[in-house]
CSV table of N, CA and C in Angstrom, one decimal:
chain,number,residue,atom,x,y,z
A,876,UNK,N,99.6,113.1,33.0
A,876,UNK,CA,99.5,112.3,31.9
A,876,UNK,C,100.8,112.5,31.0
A,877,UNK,N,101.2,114.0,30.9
A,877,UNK,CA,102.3,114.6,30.3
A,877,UNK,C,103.7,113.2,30.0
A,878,UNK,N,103.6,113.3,31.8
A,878,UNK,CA,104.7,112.8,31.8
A,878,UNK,C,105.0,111.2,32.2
A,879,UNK,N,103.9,111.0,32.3
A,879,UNK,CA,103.7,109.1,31.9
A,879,UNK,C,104.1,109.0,30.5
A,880,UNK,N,103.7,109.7,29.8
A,880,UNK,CA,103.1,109.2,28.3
A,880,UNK,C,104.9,109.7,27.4
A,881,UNK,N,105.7,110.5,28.5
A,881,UNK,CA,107.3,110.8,27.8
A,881,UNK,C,107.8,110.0,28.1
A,882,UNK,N,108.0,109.5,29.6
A,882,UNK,CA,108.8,108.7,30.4
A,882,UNK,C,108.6,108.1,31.8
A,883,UNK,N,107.1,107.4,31.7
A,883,UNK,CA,106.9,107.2,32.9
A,883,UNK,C,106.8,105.2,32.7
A,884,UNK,N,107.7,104.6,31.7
A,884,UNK,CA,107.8,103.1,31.9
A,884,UNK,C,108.3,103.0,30.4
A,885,UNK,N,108.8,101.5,30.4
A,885,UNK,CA,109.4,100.7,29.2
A,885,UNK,C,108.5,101.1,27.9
A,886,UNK,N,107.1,101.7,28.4
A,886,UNK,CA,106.7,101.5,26.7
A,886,UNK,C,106.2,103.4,26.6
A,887,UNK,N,106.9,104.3,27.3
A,887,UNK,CA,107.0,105.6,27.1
A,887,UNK,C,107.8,105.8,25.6
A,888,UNK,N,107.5,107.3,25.3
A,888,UNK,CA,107.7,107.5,24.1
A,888,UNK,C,108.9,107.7,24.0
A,889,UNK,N,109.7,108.0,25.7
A,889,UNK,CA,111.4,108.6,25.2
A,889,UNK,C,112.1,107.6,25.2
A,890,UNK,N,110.8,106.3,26.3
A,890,UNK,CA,112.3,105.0,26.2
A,890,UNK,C,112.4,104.3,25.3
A,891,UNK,N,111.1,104.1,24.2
A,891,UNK,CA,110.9,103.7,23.3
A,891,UNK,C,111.9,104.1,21.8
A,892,UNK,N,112.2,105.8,22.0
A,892,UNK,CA,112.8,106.2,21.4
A,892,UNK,C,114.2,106.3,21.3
A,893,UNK,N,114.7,106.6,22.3
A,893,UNK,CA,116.1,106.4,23.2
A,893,UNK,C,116.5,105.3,23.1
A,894,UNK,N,115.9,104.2,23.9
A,894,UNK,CA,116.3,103.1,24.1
A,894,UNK,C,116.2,101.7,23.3
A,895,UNK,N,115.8,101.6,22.9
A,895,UNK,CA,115.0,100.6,22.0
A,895,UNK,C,115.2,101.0,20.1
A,896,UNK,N,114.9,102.2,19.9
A,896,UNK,CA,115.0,102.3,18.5
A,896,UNK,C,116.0,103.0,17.9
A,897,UNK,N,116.7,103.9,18.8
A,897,UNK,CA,118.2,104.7,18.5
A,897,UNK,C,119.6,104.0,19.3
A,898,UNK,N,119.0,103.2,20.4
A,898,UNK,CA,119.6,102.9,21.3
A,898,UNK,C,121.0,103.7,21.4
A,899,UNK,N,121.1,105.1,21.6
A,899,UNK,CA,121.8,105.7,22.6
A,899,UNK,C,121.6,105.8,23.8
A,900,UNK,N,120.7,105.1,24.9
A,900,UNK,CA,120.5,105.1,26.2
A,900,UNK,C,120.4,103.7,26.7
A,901,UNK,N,120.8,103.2,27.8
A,901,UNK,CA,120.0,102.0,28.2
A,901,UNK,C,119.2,102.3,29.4
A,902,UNK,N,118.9,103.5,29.8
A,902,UNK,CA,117.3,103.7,30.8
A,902,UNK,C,117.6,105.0,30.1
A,903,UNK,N,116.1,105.7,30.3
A,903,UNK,CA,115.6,106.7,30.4
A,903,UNK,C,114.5,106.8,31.5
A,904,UNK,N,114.0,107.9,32.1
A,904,UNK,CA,113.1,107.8,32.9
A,904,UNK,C,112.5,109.1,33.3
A,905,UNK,N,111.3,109.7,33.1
A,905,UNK,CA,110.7,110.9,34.1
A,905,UNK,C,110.2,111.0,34.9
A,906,UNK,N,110.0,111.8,35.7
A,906,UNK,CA,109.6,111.7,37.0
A,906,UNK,C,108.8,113.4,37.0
A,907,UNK,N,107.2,113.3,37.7
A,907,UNK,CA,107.0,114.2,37.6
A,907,UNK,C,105.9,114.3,39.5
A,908,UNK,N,105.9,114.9,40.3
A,908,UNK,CA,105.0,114.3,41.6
A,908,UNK,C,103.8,115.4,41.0
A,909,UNK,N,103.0,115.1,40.4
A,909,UNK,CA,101.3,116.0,39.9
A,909,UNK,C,100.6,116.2,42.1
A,910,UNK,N,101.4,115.6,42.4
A,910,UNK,CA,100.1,115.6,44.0
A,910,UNK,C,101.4,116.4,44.8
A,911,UNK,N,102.2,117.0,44.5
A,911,UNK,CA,102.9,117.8,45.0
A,911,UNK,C,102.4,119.0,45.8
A,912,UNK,N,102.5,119.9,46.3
A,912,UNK,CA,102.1,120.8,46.9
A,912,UNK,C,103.2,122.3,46.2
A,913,UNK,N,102.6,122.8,45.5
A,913,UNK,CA,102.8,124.1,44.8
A,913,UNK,C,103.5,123.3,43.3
A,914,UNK,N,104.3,124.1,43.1
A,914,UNK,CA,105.1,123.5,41.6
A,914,UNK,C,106.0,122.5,41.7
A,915,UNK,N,106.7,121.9,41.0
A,915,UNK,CA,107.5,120.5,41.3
A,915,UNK,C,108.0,120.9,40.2
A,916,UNK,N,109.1,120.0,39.6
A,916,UNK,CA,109.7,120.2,38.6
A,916,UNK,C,109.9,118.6,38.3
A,917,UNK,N,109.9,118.9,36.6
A,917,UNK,CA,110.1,117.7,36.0
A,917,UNK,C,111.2,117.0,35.7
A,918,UNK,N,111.8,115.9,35.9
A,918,UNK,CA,113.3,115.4,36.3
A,918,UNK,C,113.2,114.2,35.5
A,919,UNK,N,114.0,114.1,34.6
A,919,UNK,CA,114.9,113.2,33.5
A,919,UNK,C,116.0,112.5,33.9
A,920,UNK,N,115.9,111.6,33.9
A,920,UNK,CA,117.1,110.7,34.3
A,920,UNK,C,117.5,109.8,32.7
A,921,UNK,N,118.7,110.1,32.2
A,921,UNK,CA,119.1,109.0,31.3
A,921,UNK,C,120.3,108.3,31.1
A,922,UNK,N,120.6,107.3,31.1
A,922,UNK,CA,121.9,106.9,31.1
A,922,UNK,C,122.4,106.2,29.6
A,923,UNK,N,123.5,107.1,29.5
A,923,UNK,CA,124.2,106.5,27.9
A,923,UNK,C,124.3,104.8,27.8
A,924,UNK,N,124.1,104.6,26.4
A,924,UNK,CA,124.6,103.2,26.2
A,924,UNK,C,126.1,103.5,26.2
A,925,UNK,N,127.2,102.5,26.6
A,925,UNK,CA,128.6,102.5,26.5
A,925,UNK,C,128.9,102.9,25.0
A,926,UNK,N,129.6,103.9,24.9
A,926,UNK,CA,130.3,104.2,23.8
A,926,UNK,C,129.5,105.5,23.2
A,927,UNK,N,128.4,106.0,24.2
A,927,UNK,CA,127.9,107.3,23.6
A,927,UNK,C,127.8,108.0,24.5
A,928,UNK,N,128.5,109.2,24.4
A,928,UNK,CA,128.3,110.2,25.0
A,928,UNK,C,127.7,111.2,25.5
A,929,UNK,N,127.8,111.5,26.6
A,929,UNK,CA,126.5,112.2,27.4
A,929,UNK,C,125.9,113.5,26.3
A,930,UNK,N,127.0,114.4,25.6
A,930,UNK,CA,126.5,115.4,24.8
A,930,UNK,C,125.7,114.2,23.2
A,931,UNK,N,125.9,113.3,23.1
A,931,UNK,CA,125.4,112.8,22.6
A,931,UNK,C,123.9,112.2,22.6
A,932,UNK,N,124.2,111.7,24.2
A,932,UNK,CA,122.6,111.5,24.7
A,932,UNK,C,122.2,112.8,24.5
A,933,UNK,N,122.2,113.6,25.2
A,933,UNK,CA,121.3,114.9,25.4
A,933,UNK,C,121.0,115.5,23.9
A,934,UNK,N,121.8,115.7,23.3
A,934,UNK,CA,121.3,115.6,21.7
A,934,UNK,C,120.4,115.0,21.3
A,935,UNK,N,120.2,113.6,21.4
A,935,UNK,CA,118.7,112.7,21.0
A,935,UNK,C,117.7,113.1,21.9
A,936,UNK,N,117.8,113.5,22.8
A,936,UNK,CA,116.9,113.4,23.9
A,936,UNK,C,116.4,114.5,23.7
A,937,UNK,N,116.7,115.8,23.4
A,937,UNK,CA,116.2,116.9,22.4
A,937,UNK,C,115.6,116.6,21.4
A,938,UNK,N,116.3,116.3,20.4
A,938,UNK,CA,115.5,115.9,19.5
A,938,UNK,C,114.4,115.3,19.6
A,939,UNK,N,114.4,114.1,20.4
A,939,UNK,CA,113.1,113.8,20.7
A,939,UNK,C,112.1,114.4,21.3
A,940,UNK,N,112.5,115.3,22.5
A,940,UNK,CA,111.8,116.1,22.6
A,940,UNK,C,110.5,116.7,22.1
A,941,UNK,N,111.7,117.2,21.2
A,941,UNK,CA,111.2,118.1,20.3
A,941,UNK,C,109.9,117.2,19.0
A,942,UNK,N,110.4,116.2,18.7
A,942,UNK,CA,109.5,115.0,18.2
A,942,UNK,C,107.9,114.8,19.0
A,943,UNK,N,107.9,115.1,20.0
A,943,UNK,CA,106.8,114.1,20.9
A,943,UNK,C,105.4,114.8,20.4
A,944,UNK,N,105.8,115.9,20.1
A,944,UNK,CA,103.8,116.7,19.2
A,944,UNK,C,103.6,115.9,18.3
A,945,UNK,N,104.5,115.5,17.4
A,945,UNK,CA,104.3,115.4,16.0
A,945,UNK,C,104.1,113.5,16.1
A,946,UNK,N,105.1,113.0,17.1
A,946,UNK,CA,105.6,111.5,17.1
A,946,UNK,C,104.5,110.7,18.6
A,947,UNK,N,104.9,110.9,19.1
A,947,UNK,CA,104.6,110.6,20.7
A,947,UNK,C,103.0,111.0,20.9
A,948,UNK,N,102.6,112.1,20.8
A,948,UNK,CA,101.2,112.4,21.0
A,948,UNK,C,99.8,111.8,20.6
A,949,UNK,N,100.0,110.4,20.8
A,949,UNK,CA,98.8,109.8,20.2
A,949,UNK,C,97.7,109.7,21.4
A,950,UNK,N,96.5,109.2,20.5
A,950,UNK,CA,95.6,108.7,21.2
A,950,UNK,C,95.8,107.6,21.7
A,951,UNK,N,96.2,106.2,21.0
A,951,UNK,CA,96.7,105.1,21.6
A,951,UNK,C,97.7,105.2,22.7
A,952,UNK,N,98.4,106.2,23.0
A,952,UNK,CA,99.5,106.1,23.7
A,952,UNK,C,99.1,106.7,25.1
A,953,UNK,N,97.4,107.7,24.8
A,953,UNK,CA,97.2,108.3,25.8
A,953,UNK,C,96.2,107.6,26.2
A,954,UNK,N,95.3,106.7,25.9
A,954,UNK,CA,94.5,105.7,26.3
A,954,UNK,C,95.4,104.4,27.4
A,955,UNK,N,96.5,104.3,26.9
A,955,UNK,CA,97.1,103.1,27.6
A,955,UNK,C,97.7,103.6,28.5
A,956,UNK,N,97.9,105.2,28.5
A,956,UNK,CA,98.5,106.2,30.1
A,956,UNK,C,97.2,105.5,30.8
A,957,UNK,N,96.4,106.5,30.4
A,957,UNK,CA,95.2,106.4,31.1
A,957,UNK,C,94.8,105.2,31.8
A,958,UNK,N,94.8,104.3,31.4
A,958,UNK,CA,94.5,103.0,31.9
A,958,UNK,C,95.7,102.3,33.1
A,959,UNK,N,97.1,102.6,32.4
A,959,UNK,CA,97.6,102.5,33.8
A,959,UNK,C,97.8,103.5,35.1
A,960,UNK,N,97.5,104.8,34.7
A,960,UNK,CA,97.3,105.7,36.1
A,960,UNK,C,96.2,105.4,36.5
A,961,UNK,N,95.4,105.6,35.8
A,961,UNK,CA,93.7,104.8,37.0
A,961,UNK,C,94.2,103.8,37.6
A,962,UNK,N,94.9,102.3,37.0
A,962,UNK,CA,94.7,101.6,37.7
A,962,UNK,C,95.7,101.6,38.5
A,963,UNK,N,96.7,102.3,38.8
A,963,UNK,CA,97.5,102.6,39.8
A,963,UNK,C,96.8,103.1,41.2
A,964,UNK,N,95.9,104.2,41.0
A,964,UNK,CA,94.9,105.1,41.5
A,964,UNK,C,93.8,104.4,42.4
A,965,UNK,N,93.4,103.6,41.4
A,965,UNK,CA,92.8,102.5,42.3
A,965,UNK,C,93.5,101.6,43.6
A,966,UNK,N,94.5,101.0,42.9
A,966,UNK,CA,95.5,100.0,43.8
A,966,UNK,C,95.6,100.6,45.3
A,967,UNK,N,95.9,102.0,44.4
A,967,UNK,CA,96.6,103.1,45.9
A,967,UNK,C,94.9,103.3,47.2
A,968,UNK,N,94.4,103.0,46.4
A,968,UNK,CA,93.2,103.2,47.6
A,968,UNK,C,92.6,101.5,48.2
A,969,UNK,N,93.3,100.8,47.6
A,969,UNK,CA,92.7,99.3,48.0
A,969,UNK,C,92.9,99.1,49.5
A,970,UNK,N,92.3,98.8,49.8
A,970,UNK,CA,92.4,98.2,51.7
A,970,UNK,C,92.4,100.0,52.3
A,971,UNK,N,92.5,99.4,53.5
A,971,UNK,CA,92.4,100.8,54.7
A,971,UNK,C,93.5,101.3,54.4
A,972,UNK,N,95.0,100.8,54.8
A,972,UNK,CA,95.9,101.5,54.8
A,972,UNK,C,96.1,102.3,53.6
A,973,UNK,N,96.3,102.1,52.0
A,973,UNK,CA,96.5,102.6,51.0
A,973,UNK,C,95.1,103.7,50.8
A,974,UNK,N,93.7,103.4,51.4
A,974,UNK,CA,93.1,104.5,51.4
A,974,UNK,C,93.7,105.7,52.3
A,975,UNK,N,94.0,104.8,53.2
A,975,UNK,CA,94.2,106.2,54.6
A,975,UNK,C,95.3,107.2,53.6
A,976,UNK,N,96.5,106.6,53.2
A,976,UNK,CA,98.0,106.9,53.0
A,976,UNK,C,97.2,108.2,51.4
A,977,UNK,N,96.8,107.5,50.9
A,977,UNK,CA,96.3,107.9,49.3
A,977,UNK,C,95.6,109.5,49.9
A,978,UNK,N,94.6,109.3,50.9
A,978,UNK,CA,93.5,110.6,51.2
A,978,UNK,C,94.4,111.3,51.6
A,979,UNK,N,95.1,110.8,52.7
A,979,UNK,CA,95.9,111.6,53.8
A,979,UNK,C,96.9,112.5,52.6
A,980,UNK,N,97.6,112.0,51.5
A,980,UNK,CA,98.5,112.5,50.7
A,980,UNK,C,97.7,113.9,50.5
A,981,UNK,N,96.8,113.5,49.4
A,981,UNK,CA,95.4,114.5,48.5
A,981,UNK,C,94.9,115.9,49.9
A,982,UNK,N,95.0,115.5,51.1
A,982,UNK,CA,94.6,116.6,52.2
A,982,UNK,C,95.8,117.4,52.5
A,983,UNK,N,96.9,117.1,52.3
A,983,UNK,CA,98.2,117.3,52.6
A,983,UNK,C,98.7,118.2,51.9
A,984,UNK,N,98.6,118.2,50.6
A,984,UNK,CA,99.1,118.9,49.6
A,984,UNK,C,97.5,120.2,49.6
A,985,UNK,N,96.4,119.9,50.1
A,985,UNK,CA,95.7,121.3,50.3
A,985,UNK,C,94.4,121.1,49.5
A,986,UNK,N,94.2,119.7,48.9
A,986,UNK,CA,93.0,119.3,48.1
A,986,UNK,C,91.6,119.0,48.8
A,987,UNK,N,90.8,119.5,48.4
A,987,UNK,CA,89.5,119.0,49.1
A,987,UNK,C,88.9,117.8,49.5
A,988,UNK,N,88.9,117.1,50.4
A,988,UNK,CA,88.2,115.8,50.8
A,988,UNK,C,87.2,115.8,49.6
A,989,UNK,N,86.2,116.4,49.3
A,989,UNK,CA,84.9,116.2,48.2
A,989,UNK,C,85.3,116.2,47.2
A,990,UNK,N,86.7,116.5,46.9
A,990,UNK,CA,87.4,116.5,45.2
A,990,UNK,C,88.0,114.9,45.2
A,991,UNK,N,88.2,114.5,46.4
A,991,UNK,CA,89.6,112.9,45.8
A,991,UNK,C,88.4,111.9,45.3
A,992,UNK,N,87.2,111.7,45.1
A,992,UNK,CA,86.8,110.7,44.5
A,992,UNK,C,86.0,110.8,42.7
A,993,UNK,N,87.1,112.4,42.6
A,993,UNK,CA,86.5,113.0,41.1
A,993,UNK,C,87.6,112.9,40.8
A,994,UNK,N,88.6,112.0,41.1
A,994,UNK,CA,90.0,112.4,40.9
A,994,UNK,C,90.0,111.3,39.5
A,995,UNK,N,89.3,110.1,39.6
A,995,UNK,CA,89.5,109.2,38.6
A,995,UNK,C,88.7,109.6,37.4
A,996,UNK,N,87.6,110.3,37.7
A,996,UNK,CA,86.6,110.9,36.2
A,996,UNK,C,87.8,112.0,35.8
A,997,UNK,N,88.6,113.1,36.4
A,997,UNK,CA,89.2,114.0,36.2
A,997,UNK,C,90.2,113.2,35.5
A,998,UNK,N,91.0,112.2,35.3
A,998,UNK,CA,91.9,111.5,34.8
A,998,UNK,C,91.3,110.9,33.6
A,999,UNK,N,90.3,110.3,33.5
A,999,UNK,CA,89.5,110.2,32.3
A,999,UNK,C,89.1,111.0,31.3
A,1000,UNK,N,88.8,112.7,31.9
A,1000,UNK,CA,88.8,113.5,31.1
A,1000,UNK,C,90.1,114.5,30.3
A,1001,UNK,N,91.2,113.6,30.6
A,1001,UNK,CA,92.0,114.0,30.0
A,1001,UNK,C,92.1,114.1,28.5
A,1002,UNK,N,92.6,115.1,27.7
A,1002,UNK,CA,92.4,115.1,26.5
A,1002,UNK,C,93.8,115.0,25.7
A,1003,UNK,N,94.0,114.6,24.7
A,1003,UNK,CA,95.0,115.3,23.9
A,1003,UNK,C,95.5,116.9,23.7
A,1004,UNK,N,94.5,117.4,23.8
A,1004,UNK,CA,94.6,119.2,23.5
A,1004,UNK,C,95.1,119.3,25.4
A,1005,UNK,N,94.5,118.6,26.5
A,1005,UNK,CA,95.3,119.0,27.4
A,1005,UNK,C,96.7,118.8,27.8
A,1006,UNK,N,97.2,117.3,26.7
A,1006,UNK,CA,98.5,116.9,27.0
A,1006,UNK,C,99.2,118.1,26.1
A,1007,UNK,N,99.0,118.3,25.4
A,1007,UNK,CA,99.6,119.2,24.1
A,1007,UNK,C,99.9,120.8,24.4
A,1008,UNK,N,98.8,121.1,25.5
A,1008,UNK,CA,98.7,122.5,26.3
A,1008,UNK,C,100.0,121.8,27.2
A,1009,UNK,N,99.9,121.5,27.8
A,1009,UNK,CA,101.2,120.9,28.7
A,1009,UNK,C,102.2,121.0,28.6
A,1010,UNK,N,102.8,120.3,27.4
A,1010,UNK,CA,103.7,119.9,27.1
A,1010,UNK,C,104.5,121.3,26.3
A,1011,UNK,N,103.1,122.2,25.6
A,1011,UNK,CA,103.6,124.0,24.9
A,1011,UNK,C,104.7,124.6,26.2
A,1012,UNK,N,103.3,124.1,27.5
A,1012,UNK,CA,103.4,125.3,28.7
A,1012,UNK,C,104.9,124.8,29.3
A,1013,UNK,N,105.1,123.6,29.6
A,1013,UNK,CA,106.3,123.5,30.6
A,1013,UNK,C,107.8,122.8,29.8
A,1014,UNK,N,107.8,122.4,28.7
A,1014,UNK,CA,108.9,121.6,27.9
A,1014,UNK,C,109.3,121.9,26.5
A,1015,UNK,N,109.1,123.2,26.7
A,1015,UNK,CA,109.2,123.8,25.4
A,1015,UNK,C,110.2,125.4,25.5
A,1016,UNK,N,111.2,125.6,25.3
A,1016,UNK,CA,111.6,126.4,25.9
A,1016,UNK,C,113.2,126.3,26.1
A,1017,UNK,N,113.3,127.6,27.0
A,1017,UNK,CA,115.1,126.9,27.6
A,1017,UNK,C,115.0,126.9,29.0
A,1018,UNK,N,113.7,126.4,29.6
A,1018,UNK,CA,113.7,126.2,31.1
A,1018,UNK,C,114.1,124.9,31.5
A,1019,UNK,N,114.8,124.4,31.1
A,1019,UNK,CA,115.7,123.5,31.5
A,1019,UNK,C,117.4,123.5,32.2
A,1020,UNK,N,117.5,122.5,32.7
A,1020,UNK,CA,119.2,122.4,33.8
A,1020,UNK,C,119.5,121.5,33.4
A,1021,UNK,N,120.6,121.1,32.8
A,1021,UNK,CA,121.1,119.9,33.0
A,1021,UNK,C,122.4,119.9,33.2
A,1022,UNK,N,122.4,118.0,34.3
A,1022,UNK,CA,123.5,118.1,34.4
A,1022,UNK,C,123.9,116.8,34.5
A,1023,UNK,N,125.4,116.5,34.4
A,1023,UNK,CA,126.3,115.3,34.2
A,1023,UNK,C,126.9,114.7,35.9
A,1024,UNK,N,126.5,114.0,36.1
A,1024,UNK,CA,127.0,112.3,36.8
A,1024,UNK,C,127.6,112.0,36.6
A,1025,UNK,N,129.1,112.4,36.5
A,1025,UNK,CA,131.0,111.6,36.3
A,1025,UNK,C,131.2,110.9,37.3
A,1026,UNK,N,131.9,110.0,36.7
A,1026,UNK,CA,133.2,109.6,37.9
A,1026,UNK,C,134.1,110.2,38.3
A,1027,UNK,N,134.4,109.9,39.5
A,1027,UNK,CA,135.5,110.9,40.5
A,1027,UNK,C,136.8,110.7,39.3
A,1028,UNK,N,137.6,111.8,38.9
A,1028,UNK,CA,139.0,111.7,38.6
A,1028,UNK,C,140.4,111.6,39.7
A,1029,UNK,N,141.3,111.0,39.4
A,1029,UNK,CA,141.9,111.0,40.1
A,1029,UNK,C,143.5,111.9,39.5
């Protein structure tokens, strides 16, 4: 939910912020795989508006960051996560093939066949105190890398 609710579409809190109301970016985007198998790491993609600089982006994008407890962390914002990863969740199990592909994923990574149809109440019982534990545990800190995407010099 973490990372739907920073940057997982047009009406996330960093594109919203980035893009739209400071307009230093024209995408932002996170990417986080939760059905991974062991740890995964969480990947940021942003690209400057023309005329602003990447130490520039990365500047707002901290800041905001650093913003999302205080700004970003709503209930409205986690209700309308919620609604579209269920219904994602759902989609992914419609027909045989997207069941097969959806279970076969959930067995793959090491999850219990009896656990994937608690997967949608477990998503519902997401809380704010658990987005907020989240966000303490893995985005808060200097466990971060970043890095710049130039063009070739000649």
């Amino acid at each position: 939910m973490l990372s739907e609710m920073l940057g997982g579409s047009n009406s996330s809190y960093l594109h919203t912020r980035l893009v739209e109301q400071e307009q230093v970016a024209d995408a932002v985007q996170l990417g986080y795989d939760g059905m991974a198998r062991g740890e995964d790491a969480i990947n940021v993609y942003a690209q400057p508006k023309e005329g602003i600089s990447l130490e520039q982006l990365e500047q707002a994008f901290n800041a905001a960051l650093a913003d999302f407890p205080q700004q970003g962390l709503t209930a409205a914002a986690l209700q309308r996560v919620k609604a579209r990863v269920k219904t994602a969740e759902v989609q992914a199990r419609d027909g045989n093939l997207g069941l097969a592909t959806s279970l076969g994923h959930w067995v793959a990574i090491g999850a219990e066949v009896a656990a994937y149809n608690q997967r949608l109440a477990w998503l519902d019982a997401v809380t704010l105190d658990d987005v907020r534990t989240a966000f303490a545990t893995f985005l808060t800190g200097h466990q971060h890398t970043t890095g710049y995407l130039l063009p070739e010099q000649n």
